[in-house]
Amino acid sequence: MLSVFAKRPLLSALLAAGSPAVFPLRSFEYTRTIEDLLERDFQKPAIFNDLDPVILVLEYLLAAASVGNIGELCYRLGGRVLSAIFTGDEQHYFIWAWIGLAIHGFGALTLYRRTKVTTLGGEYDQHHGHTVFNQFKLQARQTRLCIEIRRESLLFLAIYWFTTLLTVCHIVYGTILFSSMLFISVEDAISVIARLMGSVIVCRIVLSYELVNLQSIVKEIKKERIADITDATAEREMEERQGSK
């Protein structure tokens, strides 16, 4: 949602890389998750509004630290831990992490194909025309958004099912990879789990805070109807006929 709605692909990529854990999402849950932006009425304390610039910098630092933690952990596991199945290759842990990042990317693409974001008050250029600037712009000062949920297309379904299949492969691959580790002590195993969970928790906290801010700028959510598509198609056909005459 951060990359598609809030136009923050940099922070989204850092959070995805720092939190490689993923889970399958059913197709109708995309709509439910979007609608939650309006249904949830959570107001953050007023003191956080004054601290938003500091919190924004802290978010990027925490996300970057999580990415560094995952990268160093994968490097350490690949160089020091033996595997009963994957032998002679130290890159499997990095492959597992990169697959998780790819899943987040395809998930964002799926969401992009299912939604259309417009601005209220004719401020399209302000929201879409400054991608680099939006990475560091406080969401409370961004333009008010209207989200339209489109009907499922064949391309959406294809990307969605591919993402779901890739998610299942990622879970199975990670389960086999981590369960086949040899000669690792209980203390080291707990340390690995703690570091993985630490990065995931930190990234989820940052994401949750950003979603709370996103709720403040999303003012309308509507669904595309078949009648709207039919009317739009009829208008295009009428314009084409008039143009041919």
Coordinates of N, CA and C in Angstrom, one line a residue, residues 28-142:
F28 N -9.9 -12.1 -2.5 CA -10.9 -11.2 -2.0 C -10.4 -10.4 -0.8
E29 N -9.3 -10.8 -0.2 CA -8.7 -10.1 1.0 C -8.1 -8.8 0.6
Y30 N -7.7 -8.7 -0.7 CA -7.2 -7.4 -1.2 C -8.2 -6.3 -1.0
T31 N -9.5 -6.6 -1.4 CA -10.5 -5.6 -1.2 C -10.8 -5.3 0.3
R32 N -10.8 -6.3 1.1 CA -11.1 -6.1 2.5 C -10.0 -5.3 3.2
T33 N -8.7 -5.5 2.8 CA -7.6 -4.8 3.4 C -7.7 -3.3 3.0
I34 N -8.1 -3.0 1.7 CA -8.2 -1.6 1.3 C -9.4 -0.9 2.0
E35 N -10.5 -1.6 2.2 CA -11.6 -1.0 2.8 C -11.4 -0.8 4.3
D36 N -10.4 -1.5 4.9 CA -10.1 -1.3 6.3 C -9.5 0.1 6.5
L37 N -9.0 0.7 5.5 CA -8.4 2.1 5.6 C -9.5 3.1 6.1
L38 N -10.7 2.9 5.7 CA -11.8 3.8 6.1 C -12.6 3.3 7.3
E39 N -12.6 1.9 7.5 CA -13.4 1.4 8.6 C -12.7 1.5 9.9
R40 N -11.4 1.5 9.9 CA -10.7 1.6 11.2 C -10.6 3.1 11.5
D41 N -11.0 3.4 12.7 CA -11.0 4.8 13.1 C -10.0 4.9 14.3
F42 N -8.7 5.0 13.9 CA -7.7 5.1 15.0 C -7.0 6.5 14.8
Q43 N -7.0 7.2 15.8 CA -6.4 8.6 15.8 C -5.1 8.5 16.6
K44 N -4.0 8.9 16.0 CA -2.7 8.9 16.8 C -2.7 10.1 17.7
P45 N -2.0 10.0 18.8 CA -1.9 11.2 19.7 C -1.3 12.4 19.0
A46 N -1.8 13.6 19.4 CA -1.4 14.8 18.8 C 0.1 15.1 18.9
I47 N 0.7 14.6 19.9 CA 2.2 14.8 20.1 C 3.0 14.2 18.9
F48 N 2.4 13.2 18.3 CA 3.2 12.5 17.2 C 3.2 13.4 16.0
N49 N 2.2 14.3 15.8 CA 2.2 15.2 14.7 C 3.4 16.1 14.7
D50 N 3.8 16.6 15.9 CA 5.0 17.4 16.0 C 6.3 16.6 15.8
L51 N 6.2 15.4 16.1 CA 7.4 14.5 15.9 C 7.5 13.8 14.6
D52 N 6.6 14.1 13.7 CA 6.6 13.3 12.4 C 7.9 13.4 11.6
P53 N 8.5 14.6 11.5 CA 9.8 14.7 10.8 C 10.9 13.8 11.4
V54 N 10.9 13.7 12.8 CA 11.9 12.9 13.4 C 11.5 11.4 13.2
I55 N 10.2 11.1 13.3 CA 9.8 9.7 13.2 C 10.1 9.2 11.8
L56 N 9.9 10.1 10.8 CA 10.2 9.7 9.4 C 11.6 9.3 9.2
V57 N 12.5 10.1 9.7 CA 14.0 9.7 9.6 C 14.2 8.4 10.4
L58 N 13.6 8.3 11.5 CA 13.8 7.1 12.3 C 13.3 5.9 11.6
E59 N 12.2 6.0 10.9 CA 11.6 4.9 10.1 C 12.6 4.4 9.1
Y60 N 13.2 5.3 8.3 CA 14.2 4.9 7.3 C 15.4 4.3 8.0
L61 N 15.8 4.8 9.1 CA 17.0 4.2 9.8 C 16.7 2.8 10.3
L62 N 15.5 2.6 10.9 CA 15.1 1.3 11.4 C 14.9 0.3 10.2
A63 N 14.3 0.7 9.1 CA 14.2 -0.1 8.0 C 15.5 -0.5 7.4
A64 N 16.5 0.4 7.3 CA 17.8 0.1 6.8 C 18.5 -0.8 7.7
A65 N 18.4 -0.6 9.0 CA 19.0 -1.5 10.0 C 18.5 -2.9 9.9
S66 N 17.2 -3.0 9.7 CA 16.6 -4.4 9.5 C 17.1 -5.1 8.3
V67 N 17.3 -4.3 7.2 CA 17.9 -4.9 6.0 C 19.3 -5.4 6.2
G68 N 20.1 -4.5 6.9 CA 21.5 -4.9 7.3 C 21.5 -6.1 8.2
N69 N 20.6 -6.2 9.1 CA 20.5 -7.4 10.0 C 20.2 -8.7 9.2
I70 N 19.3 -8.6 8.3 CA 18.9 -9.8 7.5 C 20.1 -10.2 6.6
G71 N 20.7 -9.2 6.0 CA 21.9 -9.4 5.1 C 23.1 -10.1 5.8
E72 N 23.4 -9.5 7.0 CA 24.5 -10.0 7.8 C 24.2 -11.4 8.3
L73 N 22.9 -11.7 8.7 CA 22.5 -13.0 9.2 C 22.6 -14.0 8.1
C74 N 22.1 -13.7 6.9 CA 22.2 -14.6 5.7 C 23.7 -14.9 5.4
Y75 N 24.5 -13.9 5.4 CA 26.0 -14.1 5.2 C 26.6 -15.0 6.2
R76 N 26.3 -14.8 7.5 CA 26.8 -15.6 8.5 C 26.4 -17.0 8.5
L77 N 25.1 -17.2 8.2 CA 24.5 -18.6 8.1 C 25.1 -19.3 6.9
G78 N 25.2 -18.7 5.8 CA 25.8 -19.3 4.6 C 27.2 -19.7 4.8
G79 N 28.0 -18.9 5.6 CA 29.4 -19.3 5.7 C 29.8 -20.2 6.9
R80 N 28.9 -20.3 7.9 CA 29.2 -21.0 9.1 C 28.3 -22.2 9.4
V81 N 27.2 -22.3 8.7 CA 26.3 -23.4 9.1 C 26.2 -24.4 7.9
L82 N 26.3 -25.7 8.3 CA 26.2 -26.7 7.3 C 24.7 -27.2 7.2
S83 N 24.4 -27.6 6.0 CA 23.0 -28.0 5.7 C 23.0 -29.5 5.2
A84 N 22.0 -30.2 5.7 CA 21.9 -31.6 5.3 C 21.5 -31.8 3.9
I85 N 20.9 -30.8 3.3 CA 20.3 -30.9 2.0 C 21.1 -30.0 1.0
F86 N 21.2 -28.8 1.3 CA 21.9 -27.8 0.4 C 23.4 -27.7 0.8
T87 N 24.2 -28.5 0.1 CA 25.6 -28.5 0.4 C 26.4 -27.9 -0.8
G88 N 27.5 -27.3 -0.4 CA 28.4 -26.7 -1.4 C 28.0 -25.4 -2.0
D89 N 27.0 -24.7 -1.4 CA 26.5 -23.4 -1.9 C 26.1 -22.6 -0.7
E90 N 26.7 -21.4 -0.6 CA 26.5 -20.5 0.5 C 25.4 -19.4 0.3
Q91 N 24.8 -19.5 -0.9 CA 23.9 -18.4 -1.3 C 22.4 -18.7 -1.0
H92 N 22.1 -19.9 -0.5 CA 20.7 -20.3 -0.3 C 19.9 -19.4 0.6
Y93 N 20.5 -18.9 1.6 CA 19.8 -18.0 2.6 C 19.6 -16.6 1.9
F94 N 20.5 -16.2 1.1 CA 20.3 -14.9 0.3 C 19.1 -15.2 -0.7
I95 N 19.1 -16.3 -1.3 CA 18.1 -16.6 -2.3 C 16.7 -16.6 -1.6
W96 N 16.6 -17.2 -0.4 CA 15.4 -17.2 0.3 C 14.9 -15.8 0.6
A97 N 15.9 -14.9 1.0 CA 15.5 -13.5 1.3 C 15.1 -12.8 0.1
W98 N 15.8 -13.0 -1.0 CA 15.4 -12.3 -2.3 C 14.1 -12.8 -2.8
I99 N 13.7 -14.0 -2.6 CA 12.4 -14.5 -3.1 C 11.3 -13.8 -2.3
G100 N 11.6 -13.6 -1.0 CA 10.6 -12.8 -0.2 C 10.4 -11.4 -0.7
L101 N 11.5 -10.8 -1.1 CA 11.5 -9.4 -1.6 C 10.7 -9.4 -2.9
A102 N 10.9 -10.4 -3.8 CA 10.2 -10.5 -5.0 C 8.7 -10.7 -4.8
I103 N 8.4 -11.4 -3.8 CA 6.9 -11.6 -3.5 C 6.3 -10.3 -3.2
H104 N 6.9 -9.5 -2.3 CA 6.4 -8.2 -2.0 C 6.2 -7.4 -3.2
G105 N 7.2 -7.4 -4.1 CA 7.1 -6.6 -5.4 C 5.9 -7.1 -6.2
F106 N 5.7 -8.4 -6.4 CA 4.6 -8.8 -7.2 C 3.3 -8.5 -6.5
G107 N 3.3 -8.6 -5.1 CA 2.1 -8.2 -4.4 C 1.7 -6.7 -4.6
A108 N 2.7 -5.8 -4.7 CA 2.4 -4.4 -5.0 C 1.9 -4.3 -6.4
L109 N 2.5 -5.1 -7.4 CA 2.0 -5.0 -8.7 C 0.6 -5.5 -8.8
T110 N 0.2 -6.5 -8.1 CA -1.1 -7.0 -8.0 C -2.1 -6.0 -7.5
L111 N -1.7 -5.3 -6.4 CA -2.5 -4.2 -5.9 C -2.7 -3.1 -6.9
Y112 N -1.6 -2.8 -7.6 CA -1.7 -1.7 -8.6 C -2.7 -2.0 -9.7
R113 N -2.7 -3.3 -10.1 CA -3.6 -3.7 -11.2 C -5.1 -3.8 -10.7
R114 N -5.3 -3.8 -9.4 CA -6.7 -3.9 -8.9 C -7.2 -2.6 -8.5
T115 N -6.4 -1.6 -8.3 CA -6.9 -0.3 -7.8 C -6.5 0.9 -8.8
K116 N -7.2 2.0 -8.6 CA -6.9 3.2 -9.3 C -6.9 4.3 -8.3
V117 N -5.9 5.1 -8.2 CA -5.8 6.2 -7.2 C -5.9 7.5 -7.9
T118 N -6.9 8.3 -7.4 CA -7.1 9.6 -7.9 C -7.0 10.6 -6.7
T119 N -6.8 11.9 -7.0 CA -6.7 12.9 -5.9 C -8.0 13.7 -5.9
L120 N -8.3 14.2 -4.8 CA -9.4 15.1 -4.6 C -8.9 16.6 -4.8
G121 N -9.7 17.3 -5.5 CA -9.4 18.7 -5.7 C -8.4 19.0 -6.8
G122 N -8.3 18.1 -7.7 CA -7.4 18.3 -8.9 C -6.0 18.5 -8.6
E123 N -5.4 17.7 -7.6 CA -4.0 17.8 -7.3 C -3.2 16.6 -7.7
Y124 N -3.5 16.2 -9.0 CA -2.9 15.0 -9.5 C -1.4 15.2 -9.6
D125 N -0.9 16.3 -10.2 CA 0.5 16.5 -10.3 C 1.2 16.6 -9.0
Q126 N 0.6 17.1 -8.0 CA 1.2 17.2 -6.7 C 1.5 15.9 -6.1
H127 N 0.6 14.9 -6.4 CA 0.7 13.6 -5.8 C 1.6 12.7 -6.6
H128 N 1.4 12.7 -7.9 CA 2.1 11.8 -8.8 C 3.4 12.3 -9.5
G129 N 3.6 13.6 -9.5 CA 4.6 14.2 -10.3 C 6.0 14.4 -9.5
H130 N 6.0 14.1 -8.3 CA 7.2 14.3 -7.5 C 7.5 13.0 -6.7
T131 N 7.9 11.9 -7.4 CA 8.1 10.6 -6.8 C 9.2 10.7 -5.8
V132 N 10.3 11.3 -6.1 CA 11.5 11.4 -5.2 C 11.1 12.2 -4.0
F133 N 10.5 13.3 -4.2 CA 10.1 14.2 -3.1 C 9.1 13.5 -2.1
N134 N 8.2 12.7 -2.7 CA 7.2 12.0 -1.9 C 7.8 11.0 -0.9
Q135 N 9.1 10.5 -1.2 CA 9.7 9.5 -0.3 C 9.9 10.1 1.1
F136 N 10.1 11.4 1.1 CA 10.4 12.1 2.4 C 9.4 13.1 2.8
K137 N 8.2 13.0 2.2 CA 7.2 14.0 2.5 C 6.2 13.4 3.5
L138 N 5.9 14.2 4.5 CA 5.0 13.7 5.6 C 3.6 13.4 5.0
Q139 N 3.1 12.3 5.3 CA 1.8 11.9 4.7 C 0.7 12.8 5.1
A140 N 0.8 13.4 6.3 CA -0.3 14.3 6.8 C -0.4 15.5 5.9
R141 N 0.7 15.8 5.1 CA 0.7 17.0 4.2 C 0.5 16.6 2.8
Q142 N 0.3 15.3 2.5 CA 0.0 14.9 1.2 C -1.4 15.2 0.7

